[in-house]
Short mmCIF file of C-alpha atoms in Angstrom, two decimals:
data_model
loop_
_atom_site.label_atom_id
_atom_site.label_comp_id
_atom_site.label_asym_id
_atom_site.label_seq_id
_atom_site.Cartn_x
_atom_site.Cartn_y
_atom_site.Cartn_z
CA MET A 1333 0.00 0.00 0.00
CA LEU A 1334 2.76 2.46 0.95
CA LYS A 1335 4.63 1.75 -2.28
CA GLU A 1336 1.55 2.74 -4.29
CA GLN A 1337 1.13 5.88 -2.19
CA LEU A 1338 4.71 6.93 -2.83
CA LYS A 1339 4.35 6.33 -6.55
CA ALA A 1340 1.14 8.37 -6.68
CA TYR A 1341 2.76 11.18 -4.71
CA MET A 1342 5.77 11.44 -6.99
CA GLU A 1343 3.66 11.33 -10.15
CA ALA A 1344 1.47 14.09 -8.76
CA HIS A 1345 4.56 16.20 -8.04
CA ARG A 1346 6.49 15.45 -11.25
CA GLU A 1347 6.03 18.92 -12.75
CA ALA A 1348 6.91 20.66 -9.48
CA MET A 1349 10.07 18.56 -9.25
CA ILE A 1350 11.08 19.54 -12.79
CA GLU A 1351 10.50 23.21 -12.01
CA ASP A 1352 12.59 23.11 -8.82
CA ILE A 1353 15.43 21.37 -10.66
CA SER A 1354 15.22 23.94 -13.46
CA THR A 1355 15.34 26.80 -10.96
CA LEU A 1356 18.63 25.49 -9.60
CA VAL A 1357 20.06 24.64 -13.03
CA ARG A 1358 19.55 28.25 -14.15
CA ILE A 1359 22.16 29.26 -11.57
CA LYS A 1360 25.70 28.99 -12.95
CA SER A 1361 27.30 27.39 -9.91
CA ASP A 1362 30.80 26.37 -10.95
CA LYS A 1363 33.54 27.39 -8.53
CA GLY A 1364 34.54 31.04 -8.49
CA GLU A 1365 36.59 33.47 -6.46
CA ALA A 1366 35.99 33.32 -2.72
CA ALA A 1367 34.17 36.21 -1.07
CA PRO A 1368 32.68 36.88 2.38
CA GLY A 1369 29.88 34.37 2.90
CA ALA A 1370 30.71 32.73 -0.43
CA PRO A 1371 33.78 30.53 0.10
CA PHE A 1372 33.46 29.00 -3.39
CA GLY A 1373 32.30 32.04 -5.30
CA GLU A 1374 29.06 33.81 -6.15
CA GLY A 1375 27.53 31.00 -8.21
CA PRO A 1376 27.66 28.25 -5.57
CA ALA A 1377 26.52 30.77 -2.94
CA ALA A 1378 23.52 31.74 -5.07
CA ALA A 1379 22.61 28.08 -5.56
CA LEU A 1380 22.88 27.48 -1.82
CA LYS A 1381 20.62 30.44 -1.07
CA LYS A 1382 18.01 29.33 -3.58
CA ALA A 1383 18.06 25.74 -2.29
CA MET A 1384 17.49 27.03 1.23
CA GLU A 1385 14.48 28.99 0.00
CA ILE A 1386 13.07 25.93 -1.78
CA CYS A 1387 13.54 23.66 1.23
CA GLY A 1388 12.29 26.24 3.69
CA ASP A 1389 9.16 26.93 1.64
CA LYS A 1390 8.36 23.22 1.83
CA GLY A 1391 8.32 23.28 5.61
CA PHE A 1392 11.74 21.93 6.50
CA VAL A 1393 14.04 23.46 9.11
CA VAL A 1394 17.03 24.80 7.19
CA LYS A 1395 20.45 26.05 8.23
CA ASN A 1396 23.37 27.63 6.38
CA TRP A 1397 26.73 26.30 7.61
CA ASP A 1398 29.07 29.25 6.92
CA GLY A 1399 28.28 29.21 3.19
CA TYR A 1400 29.79 25.73 2.79
CA VAL A 1401 26.66 23.57 2.98
CA MET A 1402 23.01 23.86 3.90
CA THR A 1403 20.93 21.34 5.79
CA ALA A 1404 17.20 20.58 5.81
CA ASP A 1405 15.80 18.48 8.67
CA MET A 1406 12.59 16.46 8.82
CA ASN A 1407 12.34 16.74 12.60
CA GLY A 1408 14.31 17.61 15.71
CA LYS A 1409 15.08 14.03 16.71
CA GLU A 1410 18.46 12.32 16.78
CA SER A 1411 19.86 11.78 13.30
CA GLY A 1412 19.31 8.39 11.69
CA LEU A 1413 20.11 9.11 8.05
CA ASP A 1414 22.05 11.78 6.15
CA ILE A 1415 21.54 12.28 2.42
CA LEU A 1416 24.44 14.11 0.76
CA ALA A 1417 24.12 15.89 -2.59
CA HIS A 1418 25.81 18.89 -4.17
CA LEU A 1419 24.81 22.09 -5.93
CA ASP A 1420 28.13 23.00 -7.56
CA VAL A 1421 28.82 21.96 -11.15
CA VAL A 1422 31.80 21.54 -13.44
CA PRO A 1423 32.50 24.33 -15.96
CA VAL A 1424 30.88 24.11 -19.37
CA SER A 1425 32.64 23.81 -22.70
CA GLU A 1426 31.63 24.55 -26.26
CA GLY A 1427 29.50 22.17 -28.26
CA TRP A 1428 26.09 22.01 -26.53
CA THR A 1429 23.38 21.25 -29.10
CA LYS A 1430 20.10 20.63 -27.22
CA THR A 1431 20.04 23.87 -25.23
CA GLU A 1432 22.37 26.35 -23.58
CA PRO A 1433 24.01 24.84 -20.46
CA PHE A 1434 22.14 26.99 -17.94
CA GLU A 1435 18.82 27.13 -19.80
CA PRO A 1436 17.10 23.87 -18.78
CA LYS A 1437 14.97 22.31 -21.48
CA LEU A 1438 12.64 19.31 -21.31
CA ILE A 1439 12.66 17.17 -24.45
CA GLY A 1440 10.49 14.09 -24.06
CA ASN A 1441 11.41 12.63 -20.69
CA LYS A 1442 14.90 14.17 -20.68
CA LEU A 1443 15.66 17.42 -18.85
CA TYR A 1444 18.80 18.98 -20.35
CA GLY A 1445 21.17 21.41 -18.63
CA ARG A 1446 24.38 21.52 -16.60
CA GLY A 1447 23.75 19.89 -13.24
CA THR A 1448 20.51 18.12 -14.14
CA ALA A 1449 22.18 14.75 -13.52
CA ASP A 1450 25.17 15.90 -11.44
CA ASP A 1451 23.83 16.66 -8.92
CA LYS A 1452 20.92 19.11 -8.78
CA GLY A 1453 18.36 16.66 -10.14
CA PRO A 1454 19.20 13.95 -7.58
CA ALA A 1455 19.29 16.58 -4.81
CA VAL A 1456 15.73 17.62 -5.63
CA ALA A 1457 14.65 13.97 -5.85
CA ALA A 1458 15.91 13.48 -2.30
CA LEU A 1459 14.03 16.59 -1.18
CA TYR A 1460 10.79 15.27 -2.68
CA ALA A 1461 11.37 11.91 -0.99
CA MET A 1462 11.47 13.75 2.34
CA MET A 1463 8.33 15.68 1.37
CA ALA A 1464 6.48 12.48 0.53
CA VAL A 1465 7.31 10.84 3.87
CA LYS A 1466 6.32 14.00 5.72
CA GLU A 1467 3.07 14.70 3.87
CA LEU A 1468 1.94 11.08 3.93
CA GLY A 1469 2.24 11.23 7.71
CA VAL A 1470 4.69 8.35 8.14
CA PRO A 1471 5.87 8.35 11.79
CA LEU A 1472 9.65 8.55 12.28
CA LYS A 1473 11.76 7.59 15.28
CA SER A 1474 14.81 9.53 14.05
CA ASN A 1475 15.68 12.44 11.78
CA CYS A 1476 16.58 12.39 8.11
CA ARG A 1477 18.80 15.30 7.13
CA LEU A 1478 19.41 16.50 3.59
CA ILE A 1479 22.88 18.07 3.26
CA LEU A 1480 23.55 20.10 0.12
CA GLY A 1481 27.14 21.17 -0.50
CA THR A 1482 28.91 23.54 -2.87
CA ASP A 1483 32.44 22.17 -3.41
CA GLU A 1484 32.06 18.51 -4.38
CA GLU A 1485 33.62 19.02 -7.81
CA CYS A 1486 36.74 20.70 -6.42
CA GLY A 1487 37.78 18.59 -3.48
CA SER A 1488 34.81 18.41 -1.06
CA SER A 1489 36.27 20.87 1.43
CA ASP A 1490 32.65 21.87 2.14
CA ILE A 1491 31.80 18.47 3.60
CA ARG A 1492 35.02 18.36 5.63
CA HIS A 1493 34.06 21.75 7.07
CA TYR A 1494 30.60 20.45 7.98
CA TYR A 1495 31.71 17.16 9.55
CA ALA A 1496 34.35 18.96 11.59
CA GLN A 1497 31.36 20.38 13.50
CA VAL A 1498 28.76 17.62 13.31
CA PRO A 1499 29.09 13.86 13.93
CA GLU A 1500 28.26 11.43 11.13
CA ALA A 1501 24.80 9.93 11.05
CA PRO A 1502 24.63 6.14 11.58
CA CYS A 1503 23.83 5.78 7.87
CA THR A 1504 24.60 8.05 4.92
CA PHE A 1505 24.00 7.82 1.20
CA SER A 1506 24.71 10.13 -1.70
CA PRO A 1507 22.57 10.06 -4.87
CA ASP A 1508 25.59 10.99 -6.96
CA ALA A 1509 26.54 7.80 -8.74
CA GLU A 1510 24.69 4.65 -9.79
CA PHE A 1511 22.20 2.03 -8.69
CA PRO A 1512 21.97 -0.59 -7.27
CA CYS A 1513 24.50 0.57 -4.62
CA ILE A 1514 28.11 1.70 -4.66
CA ASN A 1515 29.89 0.35 -1.60
CA ILE A 1516 33.44 0.70 -2.97
CA GLU A 1517 35.02 3.88 -4.31
CA LYS A 1518 38.48 3.70 -5.79
CA GLY A 1519 41.33 5.63 -4.29
CA SER A 1520 42.75 8.58 -6.17
CA ILE A 1521 45.92 10.42 -6.89
CA ALA A 1522 46.40 13.65 -8.84
CA PRO A 1523 49.94 13.80 -10.23
CA HIS A 1524 51.00 17.38 -10.91
CA TYR A 1525 54.03 17.59 -13.18
CA LEU A 1526 56.34 20.59 -13.59
CA ALA A 1527 59.13 21.16 -16.09
CA SER A 1528 61.43 24.11 -16.68
CA TYR A 1529 63.91 24.83 -19.45
CA ALA A 1530 65.84 27.64 -21.09
CA LYS A 1531 63.97 29.75 -23.62
CA SER A 1532 64.90 29.07 -27.25
CA ASP A 1533 64.08 31.39 -30.15
CA VAL A 1534 65.43 29.00 -32.78
CA LEU A 1535 62.82 28.18 -35.44
CA PRO A 1536 60.75 26.18 -35.98
CA ARG A 1537 59.43 26.08 -32.42
CA ILE A 1538 56.40 25.72 -30.13
CA ILE A 1539 55.41 28.91 -28.34
CA ARG A 1540 52.39 27.99 -26.23
CA VAL A 1541 50.03 25.11 -25.38
CA ASP A 1542 46.84 25.26 -23.29
CA GLY A 1543 44.20 22.63 -22.64
CA GLY A 1544 41.71 21.49 -20.03
CA THR A 1545 39.35 23.16 -17.58
CA LYS A 1546 39.13 20.74 -14.62
CA ILE A 1547 41.21 17.80 -13.53
CA ASN A 1548 38.20 15.48 -13.40
CA VAL A 1549 37.02 16.22 -16.95
CA VAL A 1550 38.57 14.64 -20.05
CA PRO A 1551 39.09 17.77 -22.21
CA ASN A 1552 37.39 18.20 -25.57
CA LYS A 1553 39.55 21.14 -26.63
CA ALA A 1554 43.23 22.14 -26.55
CA GLU A 1555 45.19 24.85 -28.32
CA ALA A 1556 48.77 25.49 -29.39
CA VAL A 1557 50.72 28.28 -31.07
CA VAL A 1558 53.72 27.35 -33.21
CA GLU A 1559 56.11 29.30 -35.40
CA GLY A 1560 58.37 28.60 -38.36
CA PHE A 1561 56.76 25.41 -39.74
CA GLU A 1562 55.71 25.04 -43.35
CA GLU A 1563 51.93 24.89 -43.69
CA SER A 1564 52.04 21.72 -45.76
CA VAL A 1565 54.12 19.98 -43.09
CA LEU A 1566 51.72 21.00 -40.32
CA ARG A 1567 48.66 19.91 -42.27
CA GLY A 1568 50.23 16.59 -43.17
CA ILE A 1569 51.13 15.80 -39.55
CA ALA A 1570 47.68 16.97 -38.42
CA GLU A 1571 45.99 14.62 -40.87
CA ASP A 1572 48.18 11.73 -39.78
CA THR A 1573 47.46 12.48 -36.10
CA THR A 1574 43.71 12.58 -36.75
CA ALA A 1575 43.93 9.22 -38.47
CA GLU A 1576 45.80 7.84 -35.46
CA THR A 1577 43.80 9.42 -32.63
CA GLY A 1578 40.42 10.56 -33.94
CA VAL A 1579 41.13 14.07 -32.62
CA THR A 1580 40.55 16.71 -35.30
CA PHE A 1581 42.56 19.90 -35.80
CA GLU A 1582 41.96 23.42 -37.06
CA LEU A 1583 44.97 25.41 -38.31
CA LYS A 1584 44.94 29.19 -38.64
CA GLU A 1585 47.79 31.40 -39.87
CA GLU A 1586 48.13 34.83 -38.26
CA ALA A 1587 51.07 37.26 -38.11
CA GLY A 1588 53.61 34.58 -38.98
CA LYS A 1589 52.37 32.11 -36.40
CA THR A 1590 50.08 29.10 -36.68
CA TYR A 1591 47.27 28.59 -34.19
CA ILE A 1592 46.29 24.95 -33.79
CA THR A 1593 43.01 23.94 -32.12
CA ALA A 1594 42.42 20.30 -31.25
CA HIS A 1595 38.87 18.97 -30.91
CA GLY A 1596 38.09 15.76 -29.01
CA THR A 1597 35.21 14.53 -26.85
CA ASP A 1598 34.80 15.30 -23.16
CA ALA A 1599 33.90 12.75 -20.48
CA HIS A 1600 34.09 12.15 -16.76
CA ALA A 1601 37.71 11.42 -15.84
CA SER A 1602 36.71 8.18 -14.11
CA MET A 1603 35.58 6.86 -17.51
CA PRO A 1604 38.23 8.12 -19.95
CA GLU A 1605 37.22 5.52 -22.52
CA LYS A 1606 33.98 7.47 -23.10
CA GLY A 1607 35.90 10.55 -24.27
CA ASN A 1608 38.65 11.41 -26.73
CA ASN A 1609 41.31 13.50 -25.02
CA ALA A 1610 42.11 16.67 -26.95
CA ILE A 1611 45.28 17.34 -24.92
CA THR A 1612 46.93 14.00 -25.59
CA GLY A 1613 45.84 14.23 -29.22
CA LEU A 1614 47.50 17.64 -29.51
CA LEU A 1615 50.66 16.47 -27.74
CA THR A 1616 50.86 13.57 -30.20
CA LEU A 1617 50.88 16.10 -33.03
CA LEU A 1618 53.38 18.43 -31.36
CA ALA A 1619 55.81 15.63 -30.49
CA ALA A 1620 55.84 14.64 -34.17
CA LEU A 1621 56.75 18.13 -35.44
CA PRO A 1622 60.21 18.66 -36.97
CA ALA A 1623 60.99 21.39 -34.43
CA ALA A 1624 64.46 22.75 -33.80
CA GLU A 1625 66.37 20.88 -31.14
CA SER A 1626 65.79 22.36 -27.69
CA GLU A 1627 65.47 21.40 -24.06
CA MET A 1628 61.75 22.11 -24.36
CA MET A 1629 61.27 19.57 -27.14
CA ASP A 1630 63.30 16.93 -25.32
CA LYS A 1631 61.18 17.25 -22.18
CA LEU A 1632 57.90 17.59 -24.06
CA ARG A 1633 58.53 14.43 -26.07
CA ALA A 1634 59.61 12.52 -22.96
CA PHE A 1635 56.48 13.62 -21.11
CA GLN A 1636 54.24 12.76 -24.06
CA LYS A 1637 55.56 9.22 -23.93
CA LEU A 1638 54.38 8.95 -20.32
CA TYR A 1639 50.83 9.87 -21.37
CA PRO A 1640 50.33 8.70 -24.96
CA HIS A 1641 46.94 9.14 -26.55
CA GLY A 1642 44.50 6.34 -25.75
CA ASP A 1643 46.35 5.11 -22.65
CA GLY A 1644 43.63 5.41 -20.05
CA GLN A 1645 45.10 2.92 -17.56
CA GLY A 1646 48.59 4.28 -16.88
CA LEU A 1647 50.41 1.63 -18.89
CA ALA A 1648 53.14 3.91 -20.22
CA CYS A 1649 53.96 5.47 -16.84
CA GLY A 1650 53.98 2.08 -15.13
CA ILE A 1651 50.98 2.18 -12.80
CA ALA A 1652 48.44 0.01 -14.64
CA MET A 1653 46.85 -2.50 -12.23
CA GLU A 1654 43.48 -3.96 -11.30
CA ASP A 1655 41.77 -6.20 -8.79
CA LYS A 1656 38.56 -8.20 -8.71
CA GLU A 1657 36.80 -6.01 -6.16
CA SER A 1658 37.33 -2.56 -7.66
CA GLY A 1659 38.47 -3.03 -11.25
CA ALA A 1660 41.25 -1.34 -13.21
CA MET A 1661 43.29 1.82 -12.73
CA THR A 1662 42.21 4.82 -14.81
CA SER A 1663 44.63 7.61 -15.68
CA THR A 1664 43.95 10.68 -17.78
CA LEU A 1665 45.93 13.88 -18.49
CA ASP A 1666 43.26 16.58 -18.19
CA ILE A 1667 45.13 19.89 -17.80
CA PHE A 1668 48.27 21.01 -19.64
CA HIS A 1669 49.92 24.42 -20.04
CA LEU A 1670 53.21 25.20 -21.78
CA ASN A 1671 55.08 28.44 -22.36
CA GLU A 1672 58.57 29.32 -23.53
CA THR A 1673 60.27 28.47 -20.23
CA GLY A 1674 58.23 25.63 -18.73
CA PHE A 1675 55.15 23.43 -18.73
CA GLU A 1676 52.85 21.77 -16.21
CA GLY A 1677 50.40 18.91 -16.48
CA GLU A 1678 47.72 17.58 -14.14
CA VAL A 1679 46.52 13.99 -14.23
CA ASP A 1680 43.46 12.31 -12.74
CA CYS A 1681 44.06 8.73 -11.55
CA ARG A 1682 41.40 6.49 -9.98
CA CYS A 1683 43.14 3.68 -8.13
CA PRO A 1684 41.88 0.17 -7.26
CA ILE A 1685 42.03 -1.27 -3.78
CA CYS A 1686 45.41 -2.90 -4.49
CA ALA A 1687 47.02 0.54 -5.03
CA THR A 1688 49.54 1.89 -2.52
CA ASP A 1689 51.94 4.80 -2.40
CA GLU A 1690 54.72 2.32 -3.12
CA ASN A 1691 53.23 0.87 -6.32
CA VAL A 1692 51.71 4.12 -7.59
CA THR A 1693 53.24 7.31 -6.15
CA GLU A 1694 56.84 6.13 -6.14
CA VAL A 1695 56.50 4.60 -9.60
CA LEU A 1696 55.17 7.89 -10.95
CA ARG A 1697 57.99 9.79 -9.26
CA ALA A 1698 60.63 7.54 -10.78
CA ALA A 1699 59.07 7.82 -14.25
CA ALA A 1700 58.97 11.61 -13.97
CA GLU A 1701 62.62 11.78 -12.96
CA LYS A 1702 63.60 9.60 -15.91
CA ALA A 1703 61.66 11.90 -18.25
CA GLY A 1704 63.39 14.99 -16.87
CA VAL A 1705 60.28 16.46 -15.27
CA LYS A 1706 59.32 16.93 -11.63
CA LEU A 1707 56.39 15.39 -9.77
CA ASP A 1708 54.97 17.70 -7.10
CA GLU A 1709 56.23 16.66 -3.66
CA ARG A 1710 52.68 16.81 -2.24
CA CYS A 1711 51.51 14.05 -4.56
CA LYS A 1712 50.07 11.26 -2.38
CA LEU A 1713 47.50 8.49 -2.69
CA ASN A 1714 44.02 9.11 -1.32
CA PRO A 1715 43.07 5.60 -0.11
CA PRO A 1716 40.01 3.74 -1.44
CA HIS A 1717 36.75 3.47 0.49
CA CYS A 1718 34.74 0.33 1.25
CA VAL A 1719 31.60 -0.46 3.26
CA PRO A 1720 31.01 -4.23 3.54
CA ALA A 1721 28.39 -5.43 1.07
CA ASP A 1722 26.76 -7.59 3.76
CA SER A 1723 26.26 -4.69 6.19
CA PRO A 1724 22.62 -4.07 7.28
CA PHE A 1725 22.59 -0.63 5.64
CA VAL A 1726 23.79 -1.83 2.24
CA GLN A 1727 21.39 -4.77 2.40
CA THR A 1728 18.51 -2.36 3.15
CA LEU A 1729 19.35 -0.27 0.09
CA LEU A 1730 19.61 -3.34 -2.13
CA SER A 1731 16.29 -4.64 -0.82
CA VAL A 1732 14.54 -1.36 -1.67
CA TYR A 1733 16.12 -1.35 -5.13
CA GLU A 1734 14.90 -4.89 -5.80
CA GLU A 1735 11.40 -4.12 -4.52
CA TYR A 1736 10.95 -1.02 -6.68
CA THR A 1737 12.69 -2.14 -9.87
CA GLY A 1738 12.20 -5.90 -9.93
CA GLN A 1739 15.90 -6.20 -10.74
CA LYS A 1740 18.61 -8.00 -8.79
CA GLY A 1741 20.50 -5.71 -6.47
CA GLU A 1742 24.26 -5.94 -6.02
CA ALA A 1743 26.98 -3.85 -4.47
CA LEU A 1744 29.36 -2.27 -6.99
CA ALA A 1745 32.67 -0.39 -7.18
CA ILE A 1746 33.24 2.86 -9.08
CA GLY A 1747 36.18 5.02 -10.06
CA GLY A 1748 34.39 8.25 -9.22
CA GLY A 1749 34.49 9.66 -5.72
CA THR A 1750 31.46 10.94 -3.80
CA TYR A 1751 30.88 12.87 -0.61
CA THR A 1752 30.74 9.58 1.31
CA HIS A 1753 34.34 8.59 0.54
CA HIS A 1754 35.59 9.29 4.07
CA LEU A 1755 32.43 8.39 6.00
CA LYS A 1756 32.46 5.18 7.98
CA ASN A 1757 29.01 3.98 6.85
CA GLY A 1758 28.53 6.04 3.71
CA VAL A 1759 27.68 4.70 0.26
CA ALA A 1760 26.32 5.97 -3.06
CA PHE A 1761 22.76 5.08 -4.05
CA GLY A 1762 21.56 6.33 -7.44
CA CYS A 1763 20.62 8.00 -9.58
CA GLU A 1764 21.86 6.30 -12.79
CA PHE A 1765 20.23 2.97 -13.58
CA PRO A 1766 22.00 -0.05 -15.10
CA GLY A 1767 21.71 -0.06 -18.88
CA SER A 1768 20.37 3.50 -19.10
CA GLU A 1769 21.52 5.91 -21.78
CA ASP A 1770 24.66 7.84 -20.89
CA CYS A 1771 23.54 11.15 -19.37
CA HIS A 1772 26.77 12.95 -20.40
CA MET A 1773 27.73 13.78 -16.83
CA HIS A 1774 30.54 16.40 -16.96
CA GLY A 1775 30.01 16.59 -20.74
CA ASN A 1776 28.01 18.55 -23.28
CA ASP A 1777 24.22 18.06 -23.42
CA GLU A 1778 24.06 16.69 -19.87
CA PHE A 1779 20.56 15.46 -19.06
CA VAL A 1780 18.55 13.57 -16.49
CA ASN A 1781 15.86 11.00 -17.34
CA VAL A 1782 12.83 12.34 -15.46
CA ASP A 1783 11.10 8.95 -15.31
CA GLU A 1784 14.16 7.47 -13.63
CA LEU A 1785 14.49 10.45 -11.30
CA VAL A 1786 10.89 10.04 -10.16
CA LEU A 1787 11.50 6.35 -9.48
CA SER A 1788 14.67 7.30 -7.58
CA ALA A 1789 12.65 9.64 -5.38
CA GLU A 1790 10.22 6.83 -4.59
CA MET A 1791 13.10 4.60 -3.52
CA PHE A 1792 14.71 7.36 -1.45
CA ALA A 1793 11.44 7.81 0.40
CA GLN A 1794 11.25 4.09 1.14
CA VAL A 1795 14.84 4.14 2.45
CA ILE A 1796 13.98 7.04 4.78
CA ILE A 1797 11.05 5.03 6.11
CA ASP A 1798 13.07 1.81 6.50
CA ILE A 1799 15.95 3.56 8.31
CA CYS A 1800 14.17 6.27 10.28
CA GLY A 1801 10.60 4.91 10.60
CA GLU A 1802 9.08 3.65 13.83
#
């Protein structure tokens, strides 16, 4: 009976849910410059303020925690369940076709816009789950708290700030990954490489290279400026590189220099195989150029060999590994900048349970030294996270999933990291379903399947009842 009531409630509130998601999506909430009351910039602060208004208007007790996160409570009882979601988004790039990134648009059952899937849509689904439990009058013995943060995409300092003041709830889930349930999150390491060299004006030469916007996004665009190369040579190497990598190139002559723009396909860094990295494609081209001998070219070519195009597992730099529980290493060069006296590159690595500082960090350091570049001394492995699959909490989540979908529930591992990574009994639950169409999270034309989001909200409500109900 309750299951039918929850389904009816969510269907009756479908349009309101879409409107609340759209209201938040219209706010450009990627990280900006810190300001008083806005530790992550004006955009995230505006999203936090609007979310507080939405939650408060629906009758929940809300609180702003120093501009880092907001909370919405169902009651004043001791906490039984925390639900963690985030309002910040990754920056947008060129190439959106369905709508502008911050102009949400519903096409069929898909709501397009930056943040619809990651993570504003799931955040609103959790809010409506709390509304359903409250308005249906289900008695609760403990509190369910919705926690909405503003720095998940840039290191989760918001959640660290919050949990430095508040103890963890006995159970926590984040609707920021996949169903049935994510009980293992890979470890991570973010190698930051630096190289310096003497300036050389000898032609032909490379003057500048820039690519990437965020370390956890496979870049779809990168640019270079070169000087002194014959146009026919550049175009020939560009065509060969496209044939090898699939990355395409635009060449433009201006004031004696050639501007090269590489076009690939963006993707979440935890799934580099879904993208086509414009930076590594461009470095493939640049390493093949008949440039004048220089220290720059020696170091650039050596570095390019550590991160060749298409190597998404760290084979070339010596860290490829995998285990049964958490899968294979992923490794992707997502930010690169070069000028006449130095370059730097930033890499996103998602590491399986078998990874250690000895078999990852030290191997990367040795490879960097051999290539003549420096690995930042602060580079260190962030350990993986695991909640036992047979724990009562995970089994409750899997039971709800099976009841509402009719599909077998199982605990899974992912390469992405969520807010729950450092919480003792924290897992990810939703909102992507097995076999569903890729929602382009972190990519162009991001969308959320509204039918699936409504079903997610029904399941979240059932979880609240099972964990917090009398």
